[in-house]
Every structure is written in C-alpha cells, then in structure tokens.
PDB file of C-alpha atoms in Angstrom:
ATOM      1  CA  MET A   1     -93.385  -0.403-132.958  1.00 40.00           C
ATOM      2  CA  ALA A   2     -92.646  -3.941-132.513  1.00 41.00           C
ATOM      3  CA  LYS A   3     -88.964  -3.298-131.675  1.00 42.00           C
ATOM      4  CA  ALA A   4     -89.929  -0.212-129.877  1.00 41.00           C
ATOM      5  CA  ALA A   5     -91.872  -2.570-127.916  1.00 40.00           C
ATOM      6  CA  ALA A   6     -89.279  -5.395-127.469  1.00 39.00           C
ATOM      7  CA  LYS A   7     -86.830  -2.447-126.172  1.00 42.00           C
ATOM      8  CA  VAL A   8     -89.442  -1.815-123.248  1.00 38.00           C
ATOM      9  CA  VAL A   9     -89.704  -4.986-122.849  1.00 37.00           C
ATOM     10  CA  LYS A  10     -85.772  -5.633-122.139  1.00 41.00           C
ATOM     11  CA  LYS A  11     -86.041  -2.816-120.151  1.00 41.00           C
ATOM     12  CA  VAL A  12     -88.657  -3.930-117.567  1.00 36.00           C
ATOM     13  CA  ALA A  13     -87.562  -6.955-117.945  1.00 41.00           C
ATOM     14  CA  ALA A  14     -84.094  -5.893-116.512  1.00 41.00           C
ATOM     15  CA  LYS A  15     -85.356  -3.586-113.943  1.00 44.00           C
ATOM     16  CA  PRO A  16     -86.499  -6.233-112.228  1.00 44.00           C
ATOM     17  CA  VAL A  17     -83.328  -8.942-111.865  1.00 42.00           C
ATOM     18  CA  ALA A  18     -81.411  -5.283-110.776  1.00 44.00           C
ATOM     19  CA  LYS A  19     -83.502  -4.593-107.597  1.00 46.00           C
ATOM     20  CA  PRO A  20     -83.494  -7.429-105.483  1.00 44.00           C
ATOM     21  CA  VAL A  21     -79.949  -7.302-103.975  1.00 42.00           C
ATOM     22  CA  ALA A  22     -78.841 -10.734-102.792  1.00 44.00           C
ATOM     23  CA  VAL A  23     -75.544  -9.039-101.276  1.00 42.00           C
ATOM     24  CA  ARG A  24     -76.821  -7.003 -98.702  1.00 48.00           C
ATOM     25  CA  PRO A  25     -78.117 -10.174 -95.961  1.00 44.00           C
ATOM     26  CA  ALA A  26     -75.013 -11.470 -96.456  1.00 44.00           C
ATOM     27  CA  ALA A  27     -72.913  -8.784 -95.407  1.00 44.00           C
ATOM     28  CA  LYS A  28     -75.204  -7.861 -92.680  1.00 45.00           C
ATOM     29  CA  ALA A  29     -75.427 -11.540 -91.813  1.00 43.00           C
ATOM     30  CA  SER A  30     -71.199 -11.975 -91.679  1.00 43.00           C
ATOM     31  CA  PRO A  31     -69.476  -9.662 -89.533  1.00 44.00           C
ATOM     32  CA  LYS A  32     -72.182 -10.439 -86.910  1.00 46.00           C
ATOM     33  CA  PRO A  33     -71.058 -14.016 -85.634  1.00 44.00           C
ATOM     34  CA  VAL A  34     -67.495 -12.969 -86.707  1.00 41.00           C
ATOM     35  CA  ALA A  35     -66.800 -10.071 -84.253  1.00 43.00           C
ATOM     36  CA  LYS A  36     -68.856 -12.084 -81.321  1.00 45.00           C
ATOM     37  CA  VAL A  37     -66.849 -15.181 -81.714  1.00 41.00           C
ATOM     38  CA  ALA A  38     -63.179 -13.412 -81.461  1.00 44.00           C
ATOM     39  CA  ALA A  39     -64.566 -11.072 -78.318  1.00 43.00           C
ATOM     40  CA  LYS A  40     -65.153 -13.742 -76.110  1.00 45.00           C
ATOM     41  CA  PRO A  41     -61.769 -15.821 -75.530  1.00 44.00           C
ATOM     42  CA  ALA A  42     -59.860 -12.553 -75.386  1.00 42.00           C
ATOM     43  CA  PRO A  43     -60.636 -11.319 -71.615  1.00 42.00           C
ATOM     44  CA  LYS A  44     -60.543 -15.064 -70.443  1.00 44.00           C
ATOM     45  CA  ALA A  45     -57.351 -16.062 -71.423  1.00 40.00           C
ATOM     46  CA  SER A  46     -55.752 -12.100 -70.591  1.00 40.00           C
ATOM     47  CA  VAL A  47     -57.117 -12.573 -66.460  1.00 37.00           C
ATOM     48  CA  LYS A  48     -56.120 -16.396 -66.012  1.00 40.00           C
ATOM     49  CA  ALA A  49     -52.501 -15.938 -66.964  1.00 40.00           C
ATOM     50  CA  VAL A  50     -51.489 -13.076 -64.588  1.00 37.00           C
ATOM     51  CA  PRO A  51     -51.818 -14.413 -61.394  1.00 40.00           C
ATOM     52  CA  LYS A  52     -50.577 -17.815 -61.856  1.00 42.00           C
ATOM     53  CA  VAL A  53     -47.501 -17.022 -63.275  1.00 38.00           C
ATOM     54  CA  ALA A  54     -46.387 -14.297 -61.330  1.00 40.00           C
ATOM     55  CA  PRO A  55     -46.405 -15.809 -57.558  1.00 37.00           C
ATOM     56  CA  LYS A  56     -44.271 -18.644 -59.119  1.00 37.00           C
ATOM     57  CA  ALA A  57     -41.195 -16.121 -59.935  1.00 38.00           C
ATOM     58  CA  VAL A  58     -40.932 -15.003 -56.861  1.00 35.00           C
ATOM     59  CA  ALA A  59     -41.204 -18.275 -54.423  1.00 42.00           C
ATOM     60  CA  LYS A  60     -38.517 -19.966 -57.085  1.00 50.00           C
ATOM     61  CA  GLY A  61     -35.894 -16.466 -56.372  1.00 51.00           C
ATOM     62  CA  LYS A  62     -36.077 -16.607 -52.492  1.00 52.00           C
ATOM     63  CA  PRO A  63     -32.744 -17.892 -50.774  1.00 53.00           C
ATOM     64  CA  GLU A  64     -32.893 -20.519 -48.059  1.00 83.00           C
ATOM     65  CA  ALA A  65     -30.078 -21.721 -46.591  1.00 94.00           C
ATOM     66  CA  VAL A  66     -29.835 -24.467 -43.618  1.00 94.00           C
ATOM     67  CA  LEU A  67     -26.694 -25.381 -41.353  1.00 94.00           C
ATOM     68  CA  THR A  68     -27.084 -28.357 -39.341  1.00 90.00           C
ATOM     69  CA  ILE A  69     -24.685 -28.088 -36.455  1.00 89.00           C
ATOM     70  CA  SER A  70     -24.574 -30.080 -32.930  1.00 83.00           C
ATOM     71  CA  SER A  71     -23.561 -28.962 -29.412  1.00 86.00           C
ATOM     72  CA  LYS A  72     -22.564 -25.604 -28.971  1.00 91.00           C
ATOM     73  CA  ASN A  73     -20.843 -26.235 -26.032  1.00 91.00           C
ATOM     74  CA  TYR A  74     -18.321 -29.139 -27.192  1.00 89.00           C
ATOM     75  CA  GLY A  75     -18.693 -28.345 -31.220  1.00 88.00           C
ATOM     76  CA  ALA A  76     -15.430 -26.809 -32.260  1.00 92.00           C
ATOM     77  CA  TRP A  77     -15.676 -28.028 -36.006  1.00 91.00           C
ATOM     78  CA  ALA A  78     -19.864 -26.766 -35.664  1.00 91.00           C
ATOM     79  CA  LEU A  79     -18.222 -23.363 -34.216  1.00 95.00           C
ATOM     80  CA  ARG A  80     -16.004 -23.142 -37.398  1.00 96.00           C
ATOM     81  CA  GLY A  81     -18.636 -23.700 -39.924  1.00 95.00           C
ATOM     82  CA  TRP A  82     -21.515 -21.194 -38.073  1.00 97.00           C
ATOM     83  CA  LEU A  83     -18.316 -18.475 -37.873  1.00 98.00           C
ATOM     84  CA  LEU A  84     -17.707 -19.122 -41.499  1.00 98.00           C
ATOM     85  CA  ALA A  85     -21.717 -18.204 -42.322  1.00 97.00           C
ATOM     86  CA  LYS A  86     -21.928 -15.277 -40.166  1.00 97.00           C
ATOM     87  CA  LEU A  87     -18.832 -13.896 -41.493  1.00 97.00           C
ATOM     88  CA  SER A  88     -19.681 -14.557 -44.710  1.00 97.00           C
ATOM     89  CA  GLY A  89     -22.953 -12.283 -44.217  1.00 96.00           C
ATOM     90  CA  LEU A  90     -25.214 -15.584 -45.315  1.00 96.00           C
ATOM     91  CA  GLU A  91     -28.720 -15.350 -43.817  1.00 95.00           C
ATOM     92  CA  PHE A  92     -29.574 -19.463 -42.706  1.00 96.00           C
ATOM     93  CA  THR A  93     -31.379 -20.970 -39.871  1.00 95.00           C
ATOM     94  CA  GLU A  94     -29.939 -23.736 -37.859  1.00 93.00           C
ATOM     95  CA  LYS A  95     -30.998 -27.427 -37.639  1.00 89.00           C
ATOM     96  CA  ILE A  96     -29.725 -28.744 -34.180  1.00 85.00           C
ATOM     97  CA  VAL A  97     -28.699 -32.535 -34.090  1.00 81.00           C
ATOM     98  CA  PRO A  98     -28.730 -33.414 -30.420  1.00 75.00           C
ATOM     99  CA  PRO A  99     -25.216 -34.683 -29.100  1.00 62.00           C
ATOM    100  CA  ASP A 100     -26.233 -37.704 -27.474  1.00 65.00           C
ATOM    101  CA  ASP A 101     -27.811 -38.897 -30.358  1.00 65.00           C
ATOM    102  CA  PRO A 102     -25.672 -42.677 -31.166  1.00 63.00           C
ATOM    103  CA  ASP A 103     -24.917 -41.809 -34.539  1.00 53.00           C
ATOM    104  CA  MET A 104     -23.363 -38.520 -34.009  1.00 60.00           C
ATOM    105  CA  LYS A 105     -21.661 -39.647 -30.860  1.00 60.00           C
ATOM    106  CA  ALA A 106     -19.718 -42.168 -32.780  1.00 53.00           C
ATOM    107  CA  GLU A 107     -18.720 -39.361 -35.231  1.00 50.00           C
ATOM    108  CA  MET A 108     -17.783 -37.116 -32.769  1.00 53.00           C
ATOM    109  CA  LEU A 109     -15.625 -39.291 -30.928  1.00 52.00           C
ATOM    110  CA  LEU A 110     -13.550 -40.234 -34.051  1.00 48.00           C
ATOM    111  CA  LEU A 111     -12.199 -36.551 -33.486  1.00 44.00           C
ATOM    112  CA  SER A 112     -12.369 -36.547 -37.105  1.00 42.00           C
ATOM    113  CA  PRO A 113     -12.920 -32.891 -38.952  1.00 47.00           C
ATOM    114  CA  SER A 114     -15.143 -34.379 -41.833  1.00 49.00           C
ATOM    115  CA  MET A 115     -18.283 -35.604 -40.104  1.00 58.00           C
ATOM    116  CA  LEU A 116     -22.396 -35.217 -40.396  1.00 66.00           C
ATOM    117  CA  VAL A 117     -22.060 -31.685 -39.004  1.00 77.00           C
ATOM    118  CA  PRO A 118     -21.389 -28.918 -39.891  1.00 88.00           C
ATOM    119  CA  SER A 119     -23.443 -29.081 -43.028  1.00 91.00           C
ATOM    120  CA  LEU A 120     -25.278 -26.235 -45.080  1.00 94.00           C
ATOM    121  CA  MET A 121     -28.153 -26.891 -47.347  1.00 94.00           C
ATOM    122  CA  HIS A 122     -28.325 -23.866 -49.751  1.00 96.00           C
ATOM    123  CA  ASN A 123     -30.277 -23.453 -52.415  1.00 93.00           C
ATOM    124  CA  GLY A 124     -30.840 -27.047 -52.651  1.00 92.00           C
ATOM    125  CA  ILE A 125     -26.936 -27.191 -52.736  1.00 94.00           C
ATOM    126  CA  LYS A 126     -25.534 -29.861 -49.914  1.00 92.00           C
ATOM    127  CA  VAL A 127     -21.857 -28.821 -48.360  1.00 93.00           C
ATOM    128  CA  TRP A 128     -20.020 -30.351 -45.532  1.00 89.00           C
ATOM    129  CA  ASP A 129     -16.518 -30.328 -44.390  1.00 90.00           C
ATOM    130  CA  THR A 130     -15.790 -27.177 -42.477  1.00 93.00           C
ATOM    131  CA  LEU A 131     -12.786 -26.355 -45.480  1.00 95.00           C
ATOM    132  CA  ALA A 132     -15.603 -26.933 -47.847  1.00 95.00           C
ATOM    133  CA  ILE A 133     -18.783 -24.648 -46.220  1.00 96.00           C
ATOM    134  CA  GLY A 134     -15.321 -22.273 -46.536  1.00 97.00           C
ATOM    135  CA  GLU A 135     -14.612 -22.187 -50.019  1.00 97.00           C
ATOM    136  CA  TYR A 136     -18.584 -22.630 -51.029  1.00 98.00           C
ATOM    137  CA  LEU A 137     -19.408 -19.295 -48.911  1.00 98.00           C
ATOM    138  CA  ASN A 138     -16.113 -17.267 -50.527  1.00 98.00           C
ATOM    139  CA  GLU A 139     -18.050 -18.102 -54.270  1.00 97.00           C
ATOM    140  CA  ILE A 140     -21.357 -17.323 -53.341  1.00 97.00           C
ATOM    141  CA  LYS A 141     -20.470 -14.190 -51.005  1.00 97.00           C
ATOM    142  CA  PRO A 142     -17.426 -12.639 -52.548  1.00 97.00           C
ATOM    143  CA  LYS A 143     -17.488  -9.520 -51.087  1.00 96.00           C
ATOM    144  CA  ALA A 144     -17.526 -10.723 -47.434  1.00 97.00           C
ATOM    145  CA  GLY A 145     -14.054 -11.422 -47.513  1.00 96.00           C
ATOM    146  CA  LEU A 146     -13.570 -14.646 -46.029  1.00 98.00           C
ATOM    147  CA  LEU A 147     -10.196 -15.021 -48.192  1.00 98.00           C
ATOM    148  CA  PRO A 148      -8.163 -12.400 -48.551  1.00 97.00           C
ATOM    149  CA  ALA A 149      -8.218 -10.228 -52.286  1.00 96.00           C
ATOM    150  CA  ASP A 150      -4.367 -10.733 -52.831  1.00 97.00           C
ATOM    151  CA  ALA A 151      -3.148 -13.944 -54.136  1.00 98.00           C
ATOM    152  CA  LYS A 152      -0.272 -14.376 -52.278  1.00 98.00           C
ATOM    153  CA  ALA A 153      -2.278 -13.563 -48.862  1.00 98.00           C
ATOM    154  CA  ARG A 154      -4.779 -16.186 -50.244  1.00 98.00           C
ATOM    155  CA  ALA A 155      -2.574 -19.012 -50.441  1.00 98.00           C
ATOM    156  CA  HIS A 156      -1.419 -18.030 -47.378  1.00 98.00           C
ATOM    157  CA  CYS A 157      -4.907 -17.914 -45.758  1.00 98.00           C
ATOM    158  CA  ARG A 158      -5.232 -21.366 -47.206  1.00 98.00           C
ATOM    159  CA  ALA A 159      -2.582 -22.876 -45.889  1.00 98.00           C
ATOM    160  CA  ILE A 160      -2.773 -22.364 -42.393  1.00 98.00           C
ATOM    161  CA  SER A 161      -6.875 -22.993 -42.505  1.00 98.00           C
ATOM    162  CA  GLY A 162      -6.180 -26.406 -43.736  1.00 96.00           C
ATOM    163  CA  GLU A 163      -3.492 -26.981 -41.544  1.00 96.00           C
ATOM    164  CA  MET A 164      -5.474 -26.376 -38.630  1.00 95.00           C
ATOM    165  CA  HIS A 165      -8.037 -28.659 -40.549  1.00 93.00           C
ATOM    166  CA  SER A 166      -5.912 -31.554 -40.682  1.00 91.00           C
ATOM    167  CA  GLY A 167      -3.386 -31.433 -37.846  1.00 92.00           C
ATOM    168  CA  PHE A 168      -2.772 -30.029 -34.078  1.00 95.00           C
ATOM    169  CA  SER A 169      -4.194 -33.843 -32.658  1.00 92.00           C
ATOM    170  CA  ALA A 170      -2.216 -33.387 -29.390  1.00 95.00           C
ATOM    171  CA  LEU A 171      -3.884 -30.403 -28.919  1.00 95.00           C
ATOM    172  CA  ARG A 172      -7.275 -31.857 -29.546  1.00 92.00           C
ATOM    173  CA  ALA A 173      -6.954 -34.722 -27.737  1.00 91.00           C
ATOM    174  CA  ALA A 174      -5.085 -32.550 -23.992  1.00 94.00           C
ATOM    175  CA  LEU A 175      -7.627 -29.768 -24.840  1.00 95.00           C
ATOM    176  CA  PRO A 176     -10.996 -30.916 -25.351  1.00 93.00           C
ATOM    177  CA  MET A 177     -13.128 -28.347 -26.350  1.00 92.00           C
ATOM    178  CA  ASN A 178     -15.604 -27.078 -23.299  1.00 93.00           C
ATOM    179  CA  ILE A 179     -17.259 -23.804 -23.573  1.00 94.00           C
ATOM    180  CA  LYS A 180     -18.507 -23.356 -20.220  1.00 94.00           C
ATOM    181  CA  GLY A 181     -15.786 -25.411 -18.585  1.00 92.00           C
ATOM    182  CA  LYS A 182     -12.616 -23.414 -16.791  1.00 94.00           C
ATOM    183  CA  PHE A 183      -8.912 -25.485 -15.378  1.00 95.00           C
ATOM    184  CA  PRO A 184      -6.822 -22.677 -14.234  1.00 96.00           C
ATOM    185  CA  ASN A 185      -3.486 -23.773 -14.088  1.00 94.00           C
ATOM    186  CA  PHE A 186      -3.877 -26.837 -16.033  1.00 95.00           C
ATOM    187  CA  LYS A 187      -1.142 -28.750 -16.432  1.00 94.00           C
ATOM    188  CA  VAL A 188      -0.325 -29.208 -20.690  1.00 94.00           C
ATOM    189  CA  TRP A 189       1.836 -32.240 -21.529  1.00 91.00           C
ATOM    190  CA  ALA A 190       4.696 -31.900 -23.789  1.00 92.00           C
ATOM    191  CA  ARG A 191       2.915 -32.963 -27.075  1.00 93.00           C
ATOM    192  CA  ALA A 192       0.007 -30.321 -26.930  1.00 96.00           C
ATOM    193  CA  GLN A 193       2.639 -27.452 -25.866  1.00 97.00           C
ATOM    194  CA  ALA A 194       4.278 -28.227 -29.341  1.00 97.00           C
ATOM    195  CA  ASP A 195       1.094 -28.006 -31.215  1.00 97.00           C
ATOM    196  CA  ILE A 196       0.293 -24.651 -29.098  1.00 98.00           C
ATOM    197  CA  ASP A 197       3.942 -23.304 -29.384  1.00 98.00           C
ATOM    198  CA  HIS A 198       2.893 -23.775 -33.530  1.00 98.00           C
ATOM    199  CA  ILE A 199      -0.371 -21.967 -33.596  1.00 98.00           C
ATOM    200  CA  VAL A 200       1.458 -19.445 -31.281  1.00 98.00           C
ATOM    201  CA  SER A 201       4.062 -18.701 -33.762  1.00 98.00           C
ATOM    202  CA  ILE A 202       1.321 -19.107 -36.740  1.00 98.00           C
ATOM    203  CA  TRP A 203      -0.777 -15.965 -35.104  1.00 98.00           C
ATOM    204  CA  LYS A 204       1.992 -14.022 -34.992  1.00 98.00           C
ATOM    205  CA  ASN A 205       3.598 -14.351 -38.129  1.00 98.00           C
ATOM    206  CA  CYS A 206       0.202 -13.390 -39.217  1.00 98.00           C
ATOM    207  CA  LEU A 207      -0.508 -10.464 -37.183  1.00 98.00           C
ATOM    208  CA  SER A 208       3.306  -8.622 -38.385  1.00 97.00           C
ATOM    209  CA  THR A 209       3.309  -9.766 -41.778  1.00 98.00           C
ATOM    210  CA  TYR A 210      -0.431  -8.072 -42.547  1.00 98.00           C
ATOM    211  CA  GLY A 211      -0.575  -6.081 -39.908  1.00 97.00           C
ATOM    212  CA  GLY A 212      -3.590  -6.923 -37.806  1.00 96.00           C
ATOM    213  CA  PRO A 213      -5.703  -6.906 -35.637  1.00 97.00           C
ATOM    214  CA  TYR A 214      -7.128 -10.265 -37.099  1.00 98.00           C
ATOM    215  CA  LEU A 215      -4.912 -13.052 -39.012  1.00 98.00           C
ATOM    216  CA  PHE A 216      -5.519 -11.564 -42.228  1.00 98.00           C
ATOM    217  CA  GLY A 217      -5.889  -7.643 -41.974  1.00 97.00           C
ATOM    218  CA  THR A 218      -8.482  -5.217 -40.486  1.00 97.00           C
ATOM    219  CA  ALA A 219     -11.378  -7.894 -40.846  1.00 97.00           C
ATOM    220  CA  PRO A 220     -11.945 -11.639 -39.767  1.00 98.00           C
ATOM    221  CA  CYS A 221     -11.626 -13.990 -42.273  1.00 98.00           C
ATOM    222  CA  ALA A 222     -11.882 -18.161 -42.818  1.00 98.00           C
ATOM    223  CA  ALA A 223      -8.715 -18.325 -41.246  1.00 98.00           C
ATOM    224  CA  ASP A 224      -9.896 -16.638 -37.677  1.00 98.00           C
ATOM    225  CA  ALA A 225     -12.995 -18.832 -37.910  1.00 98.00           C
ATOM    226  CA  MET A 226     -10.921 -21.664 -38.239  1.00 98.00           C
ATOM    227  CA  TYR A 227      -8.406 -21.041 -35.217  1.00 98.00           C
ATOM    228  CA  ALA A 228     -11.645 -19.490 -32.723  1.00 98.00           C
ATOM    229  CA  PRO A 229     -12.191 -23.070 -31.312  1.00 97.00           C
ATOM    230  CA  VAL A 230      -8.241 -22.604 -30.217  1.00 98.00           C
ATOM    231  CA  VAL A 231      -8.778 -18.997 -28.630  1.00 98.00           C
ATOM    232  CA  LYS A 232     -11.688 -20.454 -26.492  1.00 97.00           C
ATOM    233  CA  ARG A 233      -9.722 -23.265 -25.655  1.00 97.00           C
ATOM    234  CA  PHE A 234      -6.670 -21.713 -24.631  1.00 97.00           C
ATOM    235  CA  MET A 235      -8.849 -19.388 -22.275  1.00 96.00           C
ATOM    236  CA  THR A 236     -10.400 -22.599 -20.827  1.00 96.00           C
ATOM    237  CA  TYR A 237      -7.101 -24.209 -19.712  1.00 97.00           C
ATOM    238  CA  ASP A 238      -5.732 -21.483 -18.686  1.00 97.00           C
ATOM    239  CA  VAL A 239      -2.536 -21.627 -21.256  1.00 97.00           C
ATOM    240  CA  LYS A 240      -0.292 -19.175 -21.173  1.00 96.00           C
ATOM    241  CA  LEU A 241       0.288 -16.891 -24.091  1.00 97.00           C
ATOM    242  CA  ASP A 242       2.580 -13.893 -24.951  1.00 97.00           C
ATOM    243  CA  LYS A 243       0.935 -10.479 -25.254  1.00 97.00           C
ATOM    244  CA  ALA A 244       0.163 -10.447 -28.952  1.00 97.00           C
ATOM    245  CA  SER A 245      -1.455 -13.560 -28.670  1.00 98.00           C
ATOM    246  CA  ALA A 246      -3.392 -12.788 -25.692  1.00 97.00           C
ATOM    247  CA  ASP A 247      -4.552  -9.726 -27.643  1.00 98.00           C
ATOM    248  CA  TYR A 248      -5.842 -11.629 -30.305  1.00 98.00           C
ATOM    249  CA  CYS A 249      -7.639 -13.586 -28.509  1.00 98.00           C
ATOM    250  CA  LYS A 250      -9.385 -10.858 -26.653  1.00 97.00           C
ATOM    251  CA  ARG A 251     -10.335 -10.039 -30.168  1.00 98.00           C
ATOM    252  CA  ILE A 252     -11.961 -12.783 -31.132  1.00 98.00           C
ATOM    253  CA  MET A 253     -13.969 -13.135 -28.030  1.00 97.00           C
ATOM    254  CA  ALA A 254     -15.054  -9.724 -28.696  1.00 97.00           C
ATOM    255  CA  LEU A 255     -16.819 -10.566 -31.908  1.00 98.00           C
ATOM    256  CA  PRO A 256     -20.770 -10.239 -31.646  1.00 97.00           C
ATOM    257  CA  ALA A 257     -20.736 -13.881 -33.243  1.00 97.00           C
ATOM    258  CA  MET A 258     -18.698 -15.486 -30.884  1.00 97.00           C
ATOM    259  CA  ALA A 259     -20.756 -13.849 -28.078  1.00 97.00           C
ATOM    260  CA  GLU A 260     -24.327 -15.338 -29.146  1.00 97.00           C
ATOM    261  CA  TRP A 261     -22.448 -18.538 -29.569  1.00 97.00           C
ATOM    262  CA  ILE A 262     -21.267 -18.775 -26.008  1.00 97.00           C
ATOM    263  CA  ALA A 263     -24.322 -17.404 -24.801  1.00 96.00           C
ATOM    264  CA  ALA A 264     -26.143 -20.246 -26.627  1.00 95.00           C
ATOM    265  CA  ALA A 265     -23.579 -22.641 -25.310  1.00 94.00           C
ATOM    266  CA  ALA A 266     -24.393 -21.859 -21.787  1.00 92.00           C
ATOM    267  CA  LEU A 267     -27.831 -23.074 -21.941  1.00 91.00           C
ATOM    268  CA  GLU A 268     -27.293 -26.949 -22.843  1.00 86.00           C
ATOM    269  CA  PRO A 269     -26.925 -29.194 -20.019  1.00 79.00           C
ATOM    270  CA  GLU A 270     -24.207 -29.235 -17.510  1.00 65.00           C
ATOM    271  CA  GLU A 271     -22.591 -32.550 -18.591  1.00 61.00           C
ATOM    272  CA  ILE A 272     -22.803 -34.931 -21.689  1.00 59.00           C
ATOM    273  CA  ASP A 273     -20.981 -38.134 -20.639  1.00 55.00           C
ATOM    274  CA  GLU A 274     -18.538 -39.403 -23.114  1.00 47.00           C
ATOM    275  CA  LEU A 275     -18.324 -35.972 -24.976  1.00 47.00           C
ATOM    276  CA  ASP A 276     -15.507 -34.342 -23.349  1.00 45.00           C
ATOM    277  CA  ALA A 277     -13.294 -34.727 -26.638  1.00 42.00           C
ATOM    278  CA  GLU A 278     -12.964 -32.602 -29.976  1.00 45.00           C
ATOM    279  CA  PHE A 279     -15.844 -32.706 -32.560  1.00 40.00           C
TER     280      PHE A 279
END
C-alpha cells in the first residue's frame, strides 16, 4: 500500500508541474512587437524616395545651348557661327553683345576671326572660334551633314573653309560687311579683285566637282556657311559675277536662315560709328 501511495503521490505531484505552461504567454507576446516595428518604416521609405529622384534625372538630361553674337548687320563671323548652328539643327538661344561695347569694338576692329563672338555654350562646354564651333557641331550632330561623308570631299571642305577663315584680308578691308548697305558700281581695288577671283574659282570648282547646287552637293554644309557673308558682300557692293556664281549667290540668299538673319539686321540702328569693318 505504501508503494501504491507513493506512485499516486508521484502522479499527483507530476500533474500540477505539467499544467502551468510557461511557453504560451511568451509565444503570444513575441510576434506582436516584432510585427509592429517592422511595418512602420517600410511605407515611409517608399513614399519619400520616388518624388525626389525622378525630377532631378529629367533636369540633368535637358540640353541647353547659348550662342553669343554681336551685330547682325556688321557681324560676318557671328553670321558664320549662327548659320553653322542653324544648319546643324541645334536648338539654341541667342545672347547679344552690344556692338558699341568698348571691349567688343576693340576686338572687331582687329579684323580677327578669333574673338569674343561667336561663342557657343552647350551643356557646360564652351566653344569659340568659328571653325571650332563647326567641328563641335559636326560631332554632336553628325546626321546634319555639316561636313561631307566622303573623306576626300570632307578634306576639301575643311581646306576651303580654313582658307576663308584665315585669308582674303584685302577683300575684308575693301568690302566690309554691311548687310543693309547698297553701293552700285562700287570700284574694287586690284588686291581685293584678286581675292574675289580666287573665291569665284573655289566656288566654280566645287560646283562642277560635286554637282551643286551647293558647294558640296545637294544640301548646304559648313563651307556654304563660311562663304555666306561673302555672298552678301558681293550683293552689297554690286560685284560682277559669272552666271554660275551669281546663281549660287541667289541660292544662299534664299536659305530661310539667311532671310531670318537679314530681317533681324534690318532692325539694328542705321549706323554704328567706326564699325564699317569686318568682324
């Protein structure tokens, strides 16, 4: 009986120990705080990230171009740079430097192709000097055809553009750029006539070699932009030309960009002292 009682005691003593379950309250308490803490930061992070990043990416990718020029009536080099930009298809805004600005006037009267105007600022890159602007535009707008696709024609185009850039000083001195001017039967002195004859020979050679109607084929290119101010000079000073050269001048003058430039030049003051000179 004593053994049986002991067994009963053991069984009875074991039951109260097994009944209190210490694990249940712990299991219920642990998931609640974890779920609440993890859920709170997730929605806050996703809402803040989207609106802040997207607008910045769009702003950085927007192209910007500013072309600095001066007088449209007197500015031969400004016209060249402006025409190159127009022919390339680059969207740009103009920044006009007053032609009577003392520093600008000093540059103009040097008769130099390398001066403050034109200069192009594009996406943080500044390019000055007309030939450099043309080369840069050809790089960023290769489909515009500023330079011919054929290597031989491209070299020829660069050569005659460089000749216009650095030569013909007698022509520049004798026939200064003046879009609104008109001087019938203007007498051209001998050295300037030699420059005119050489320019005409360049045009005729290009037109016969590449078939026209422009210097290097069916569309105007960098060379046409470089010689466009000469075309207007020939008209201003009533320079006598052969039919092929005269027809080429008419085609250049018929370009929409030339018409736009000439219309703007007409709005400038009638005369600006000391600026009847090439710049």
